[in-house]
């Protein structure tokens, strides 16, 4: 994926004009009216974890921004985190996150994918001016095909010291509760999502709420 005319800069400027940017990483992207964003491919993504059987109100602003990105000519990817939902994101939790059984996660993911695909199709039908494509992708497509030894090979690229400096990890360690090995490794699963999105879809830009 990549459109011929870069549109990330215009999309970022639009978000800023509407007061929808709380933070940027790296922060210098906002310099000179988002000039640095012009170097990025015109592909954006947002993640949707199937921790519930349907989308909820909190997903609205993220989904709306994906749709709006296509009006600026960006391609947009809705990433369903079927695999990472089985690991458990420790962010914002003071104790181990309760992870639903595999069959429940699968049911949630299937329902979420269906709803997202319908919404994307409806948007594409109603907004002919949208120049970007909308895709729904499931991270189980790559995570569930990976063996434990293949995952260990990926882990060799990460240093424990750097992982311990992550804000979520530090907060849990200071609390005395700690965190499970699965939650500690969540950031590696998430990093591999980034790698596959960049390699397979030329995507380097994430939208979050």
mmCIF file of C-alpha atoms in Angstrom:
data_model
loop_
_atom_site.group_PDB
_atom_site.id
_atom_site.type_symbol
_atom_site.label_atom_id
_atom_site.label_comp_id
_atom_site.label_asym_id
_atom_site.label_seq_id
_atom_site.Cartn_x
_atom_site.Cartn_y
_atom_site.Cartn_z
ATOM 1 C CA UNK A 1 0.000 0.000 0.000
ATOM 2 C CA UNK A 2 1.104 3.545 -0.762
ATOM 3 C CA UNK A 3 -0.547 6.313 -2.723
ATOM 4 C CA UNK A 4 1.295 8.383 -5.313
ATOM 5 C CA UNK A 5 0.698 11.711 -3.567
ATOM 6 C CA UNK A 6 1.749 12.004 0.077
ATOM 7 C CA UNK A 7 -1.193 12.891 2.291
ATOM 8 C CA UNK A 8 0.017 12.172 5.830
ATOM 9 C CA UNK A 9 1.014 15.814 6.292
ATOM 10 C CA UNK A 10 -2.459 17.051 5.353
ATOM 11 C CA UNK A 11 -4.074 14.447 7.586
ATOM 12 C CA UNK A 12 -1.927 15.492 10.570
ATOM 13 C CA UNK A 13 -2.700 19.157 9.960
ATOM 14 C CA UNK A 14 -6.400 18.328 9.856
ATOM 15 C CA UNK A 15 -6.178 16.479 13.184
ATOM 16 C CA UNK A 16 -4.344 19.454 14.714
ATOM 17 C CA UNK A 17 -6.918 21.936 13.389
ATOM 18 C CA UNK A 18 -9.678 19.939 15.068
ATOM 19 C CA UNK A 19 -7.768 19.721 18.353
ATOM 20 C CA UNK A 20 -7.434 15.948 18.201
ATOM 21 C CA UNK A 21 -3.697 15.601 18.809
ATOM 22 C CA UNK A 22 -2.831 15.057 22.470
ATOM 23 C CA UNK A 23 0.701 13.771 21.851
ATOM 24 C CA UNK A 24 3.014 12.767 19.021
ATOM 25 C CA UNK A 25 5.909 10.364 18.850
ATOM 26 C CA UNK A 26 8.401 11.446 17.779
ATOM 27 C CA UNK A 27 7.463 14.942 18.921
ATOM 28 C CA UNK A 28 9.334 16.679 16.102
ATOM 29 C CA UNK A 29 6.669 15.534 13.638
ATOM 30 C CA UNK A 30 4.690 18.652 14.542
ATOM 31 C CA UNK A 31 7.544 20.990 13.559
ATOM 32 C CA UNK A 32 7.073 23.232 10.510
ATOM 33 C CA UNK A 33 3.456 22.220 9.996
ATOM 34 C CA UNK A 34 4.235 18.497 10.012
ATOM 35 C CA UNK A 35 6.835 18.769 7.269
ATOM 36 C CA UNK A 36 8.615 15.596 8.449
ATOM 37 C CA UNK A 37 5.403 13.605 7.995
ATOM 38 C CA UNK A 38 5.745 14.092 4.246
ATOM 39 C CA UNK A 39 8.533 11.502 4.280
ATOM 40 C CA UNK A 40 6.136 8.800 5.506
ATOM 41 C CA UNK A 41 4.134 6.499 3.225
ATOM 42 C CA UNK A 42 0.451 7.398 3.030
ATOM 43 C CA UNK A 43 -0.725 4.502 5.192
ATOM 44 C CA UNK A 44 -2.162 4.717 8.723
ATOM 45 C CA UNK A 45 -3.450 2.100 11.133
ATOM 46 C CA UNK A 46 -5.274 1.745 14.420
ATOM 47 C CA UNK A 47 -5.571 -1.287 16.671
ATOM 48 C CA UNK A 48 -8.811 -2.803 17.952
ATOM 49 C CA UNK A 49 -8.480 -5.403 20.725
ATOM 50 C CA UNK A 50 -11.400 -7.886 20.833
ATOM 51 C CA UNK A 51 -11.797 -7.789 24.613
ATOM 52 C CA UNK A 52 -15.567 -7.359 24.193
ATOM 53 C CA UNK A 53 -18.103 -8.835 21.747
ATOM 54 C CA UNK A 54 -18.540 -5.575 19.856
ATOM 55 C CA UNK A 55 -17.111 -2.145 19.229
ATOM 56 C CA UNK A 56 -17.831 0.442 21.921
ATOM 57 C CA UNK A 57 -18.071 4.224 22.118
ATOM 58 C CA UNK A 58 -14.336 4.549 22.781
ATOM 59 C CA UNK A 59 -13.605 3.171 19.322
ATOM 60 C CA UNK A 60 -15.640 5.898 17.617
ATOM 61 C CA UNK A 61 -13.016 8.634 17.441
ATOM 62 C CA UNK A 62 -10.334 6.186 16.259
ATOM 63 C CA UNK A 63 -12.550 4.757 13.544
ATOM 64 C CA UNK A 64 -13.701 8.219 12.478
ATOM 65 C CA UNK A 65 -10.084 9.311 12.095
ATOM 66 C CA UNK A 66 -9.269 6.259 9.975
ATOM 67 C CA UNK A 67 -12.185 7.143 7.721
ATOM 68 C CA UNK A 68 -11.109 10.781 7.598
ATOM 69 C CA UNK A 69 -7.582 9.720 6.645
ATOM 70 C CA UNK A 70 -8.938 8.145 3.456
ATOM 71 C CA UNK A 71 -10.524 11.471 2.505
ATOM 72 C CA UNK A 72 -7.003 12.911 2.495
ATOM 73 C CA UNK A 73 -5.772 10.096 0.267
ATOM 74 C CA UNK A 74 -4.277 7.860 2.951
ATOM 75 C CA UNK A 75 -4.864 4.124 3.044
ATOM 76 C CA UNK A 76 -6.208 3.016 6.431
ATOM 77 C CA UNK A 77 -5.862 -0.293 8.252
ATOM 78 C CA UNK A 78 -8.029 -1.474 11.137
ATOM 79 C CA UNK A 79 -5.896 -4.057 12.949
ATOM 80 C CA UNK A 80 -7.887 -6.575 14.998
ATOM 81 C CA UNK A 81 -5.687 -7.848 17.831
ATOM 82 C CA UNK A 82 -6.986 -11.402 18.056
ATOM 83 C CA UNK A 83 -3.552 -12.738 19.070
ATOM 84 C CA UNK A 84 -2.507 -9.917 21.402
ATOM 85 C CA UNK A 85 -5.869 -10.079 23.200
ATOM 86 C CA UNK A 86 -4.836 -13.555 24.334
ATOM 87 C CA UNK A 87 -1.624 -12.113 25.812
ATOM 88 C CA UNK A 88 -3.138 -9.161 27.678
ATOM 89 C CA UNK A 89 -2.058 -5.533 27.444
ATOM 90 C CA UNK A 90 -0.756 -4.470 30.888
ATOM 91 C CA UNK A 91 -1.197 -0.746 30.142
ATOM 92 C CA UNK A 92 -3.403 0.999 32.676
ATOM 93 C CA UNK A 93 -3.761 -2.068 34.909
ATOM 94 C CA UNK A 94 -2.421 -2.338 38.451
ATOM 95 C CA UNK A 95 -2.667 -6.147 38.494
ATOM 96 C CA UNK A 96 -2.691 -8.991 35.988
ATOM 97 C CA UNK A 97 -5.254 -8.380 33.291
ATOM 98 C CA UNK A 98 -7.957 -11.035 33.094
ATOM 99 C CA UNK A 99 -7.694 -12.736 29.709
ATOM 100 C CA UNK A 100 -10.811 -14.304 28.224
ATOM 101 C CA UNK A 101 -10.734 -17.955 27.118
ATOM 102 C CA UNK A 102 -9.518 -18.596 23.574
ATOM 103 C CA UNK A 103 -12.984 -19.403 22.230
ATOM 104 C CA UNK A 104 -14.385 -16.142 23.637
ATOM 105 C CA UNK A 105 -11.554 -14.101 22.116
ATOM 106 C CA UNK A 106 -12.171 -15.816 18.765
ATOM 107 C CA UNK A 107 -15.899 -15.066 18.913
ATOM 108 C CA UNK A 108 -15.203 -11.437 19.803
ATOM 109 C CA UNK A 109 -12.604 -11.094 17.047
ATOM 110 C CA UNK A 110 -14.875 -12.603 14.401
ATOM 111 C CA UNK A 111 -17.723 -10.298 15.394
ATOM 112 C CA UNK A 112 -15.447 -7.253 15.489
ATOM 113 C CA UNK A 113 -13.992 -8.047 12.065
ATOM 114 C CA UNK A 114 -17.474 -8.414 10.615
ATOM 115 C CA UNK A 115 -18.639 -5.084 12.065
ATOM 116 C CA UNK A 116 -15.479 -3.268 10.947
ATOM 117 C CA UNK A 117 -15.736 -4.681 7.430
ATOM 118 C CA UNK A 118 -19.385 -3.616 7.179
ATOM 119 C CA UNK A 119 -18.595 -0.116 8.439
ATOM 120 C CA UNK A 120 -15.687 0.209 6.010
ATOM 121 C CA UNK A 121 -17.830 -0.972 3.097
ATOM 122 C CA UNK A 122 -20.609 1.450 4.031
ATOM 123 C CA UNK A 123 -18.172 4.348 4.291
ATOM 124 C CA UNK A 124 -16.619 3.524 0.927
ATOM 125 C CA UNK A 125 -20.072 3.377 -0.662
ATOM 126 C CA UNK A 126 -21.240 6.654 0.869
ATOM 127 C CA UNK A 127 -18.055 8.683 0.340
ATOM 128 C CA UNK A 128 -16.943 8.389 -3.267
ATOM 129 C CA UNK A 129 -14.421 11.191 -2.638
ATOM 130 C CA UNK A 130 -12.381 8.921 -0.369
ATOM 131 C CA UNK A 131 -9.157 8.306 -2.304
ATOM 132 C CA UNK A 132 -7.603 5.842 0.137
ATOM 133 C CA UNK A 133 -8.394 2.183 0.680
ATOM 134 C CA UNK A 134 -9.765 0.693 3.905
ATOM 135 C CA UNK A 135 -8.528 -2.701 5.078
ATOM 136 C CA UNK A 136 -9.351 -4.892 8.070
ATOM 137 C CA UNK A 137 -6.373 -7.039 9.130
ATOM 138 C CA UNK A 138 -6.123 -9.688 11.878
ATOM 139 C CA UNK A 139 -2.772 -10.042 13.678
ATOM 140 C CA UNK A 140 -3.520 -13.725 14.257
ATOM 141 C CA UNK A 141 -2.650 -14.144 10.568
ATOM 142 C CA UNK A 142 1.021 -13.925 11.517
ATOM 143 C CA UNK A 143 1.232 -14.609 15.258
ATOM 144 C CA UNK A 144 -0.583 -17.949 15.176
ATOM 145 C CA UNK A 145 1.642 -19.222 12.373
ATOM 146 C CA UNK A 146 4.790 -18.637 14.424
ATOM 147 C CA UNK A 147 6.468 -21.411 16.423
ATOM 148 C CA UNK A 148 7.861 -20.823 19.919
ATOM 149 C CA UNK A 149 11.411 -21.103 18.553
ATOM 150 C CA UNK A 150 10.665 -18.511 15.884
ATOM 151 C CA UNK A 151 9.352 -16.202 18.598
ATOM 152 C CA UNK A 152 12.553 -16.707 20.608
ATOM 153 C CA UNK A 153 14.573 -15.681 17.555
ATOM 154 C CA UNK A 154 12.596 -12.426 17.466
ATOM 155 C CA UNK A 155 13.189 -11.915 21.202
ATOM 156 C CA UNK A 156 16.948 -11.833 20.578
ATOM 157 C CA UNK A 157 16.480 -8.364 19.059
ATOM 158 C CA UNK A 158 15.251 -6.913 22.368
ATOM 159 C CA UNK A 159 17.229 -5.936 25.487
ATOM 160 C CA UNK A 160 15.635 -6.577 28.879
ATOM 161 C CA UNK A 161 17.073 -3.348 30.318
ATOM 162 C CA UNK A 162 15.271 -1.268 27.704
ATOM 163 C CA UNK A 163 12.041 -3.192 28.208
ATOM 164 C CA UNK A 164 12.212 -2.586 31.971
ATOM 165 C CA UNK A 165 12.316 1.166 31.330
ATOM 166 C CA UNK A 166 8.849 1.127 29.781
ATOM 167 C CA UNK A 167 6.455 3.226 31.859
ATOM 168 C CA UNK A 168 3.883 0.462 32.316
ATOM 169 C CA UNK A 169 6.518 -2.057 33.395
ATOM 170 C CA UNK A 170 8.150 0.351 35.867
ATOM 171 C CA UNK A 171 4.798 1.248 37.420
ATOM 172 C CA UNK A 172 3.866 -2.382 37.975
ATOM 173 C CA UNK A 173 7.277 -3.262 39.402
ATOM 174 C CA UNK A 174 7.133 -0.316 41.835
ATOM 175 C CA UNK A 175 3.656 -1.341 42.965
ATOM 176 C CA UNK A 176 4.966 -4.608 44.377
ATOM 177 C CA UNK A 177 2.407 -6.585 42.383
ATOM 178 C CA UNK A 178 4.754 -7.151 39.472
ATOM 179 C CA UNK A 179 3.573 -8.554 36.169
ATOM 180 C CA UNK A 180 3.495 -11.910 34.475
ATOM 181 C CA UNK A 181 6.028 -12.954 31.856
ATOM 182 C CA UNK A 182 3.210 -12.929 29.288
ATOM 183 C CA UNK A 183 2.385 -9.289 30.039
ATOM 184 C CA UNK A 184 6.085 -8.387 30.027
ATOM 185 C CA UNK A 185 6.416 -9.887 26.547
ATOM 186 C CA UNK A 186 3.329 -8.039 25.262
ATOM 187 C CA UNK A 187 5.547 -5.241 23.956
ATOM 188 C CA UNK A 188 7.419 -7.738 21.768
ATOM 189 C CA UNK A 189 4.175 -9.027 20.271
ATOM 190 C CA UNK A 190 3.156 -5.426 19.623
ATOM 191 C CA UNK A 191 6.536 -4.633 18.078
ATOM 192 C CA UNK A 192 6.151 -7.585 15.734
ATOM 193 C CA UNK A 193 2.800 -6.157 14.647
ATOM 194 C CA UNK A 194 4.665 -2.951 13.736
ATOM 195 C CA UNK A 195 7.208 -4.951 11.780
ATOM 196 C CA UNK A 196 4.576 -6.848 9.793
ATOM 197 C CA UNK A 197 2.559 -3.711 9.091
ATOM 198 C CA UNK A 198 5.649 -1.919 7.817
ATOM 199 C CA UNK A 199 6.885 -4.893 5.798
ATOM 200 C CA UNK A 200 3.581 -6.069 4.338
ATOM 201 C CA UNK A 201 1.618 -2.806 4.108
ATOM 202 C CA UNK A 202 4.265 -0.049 4.108
ATOM 203 C CA UNK A 203 2.620 1.390 7.233
ATOM 204 C CA UNK A 204 4.599 3.417 9.790
ATOM 205 C CA UNK A 205 1.882 5.643 11.298
ATOM 206 C CA UNK A 206 -0.484 4.747 14.121
ATOM 207 C CA UNK A 207 -3.613 6.568 15.278
ATOM 208 C CA UNK A 208 -4.655 6.078 18.891
ATOM 209 C CA UNK A 209 -7.281 7.422 21.273
#
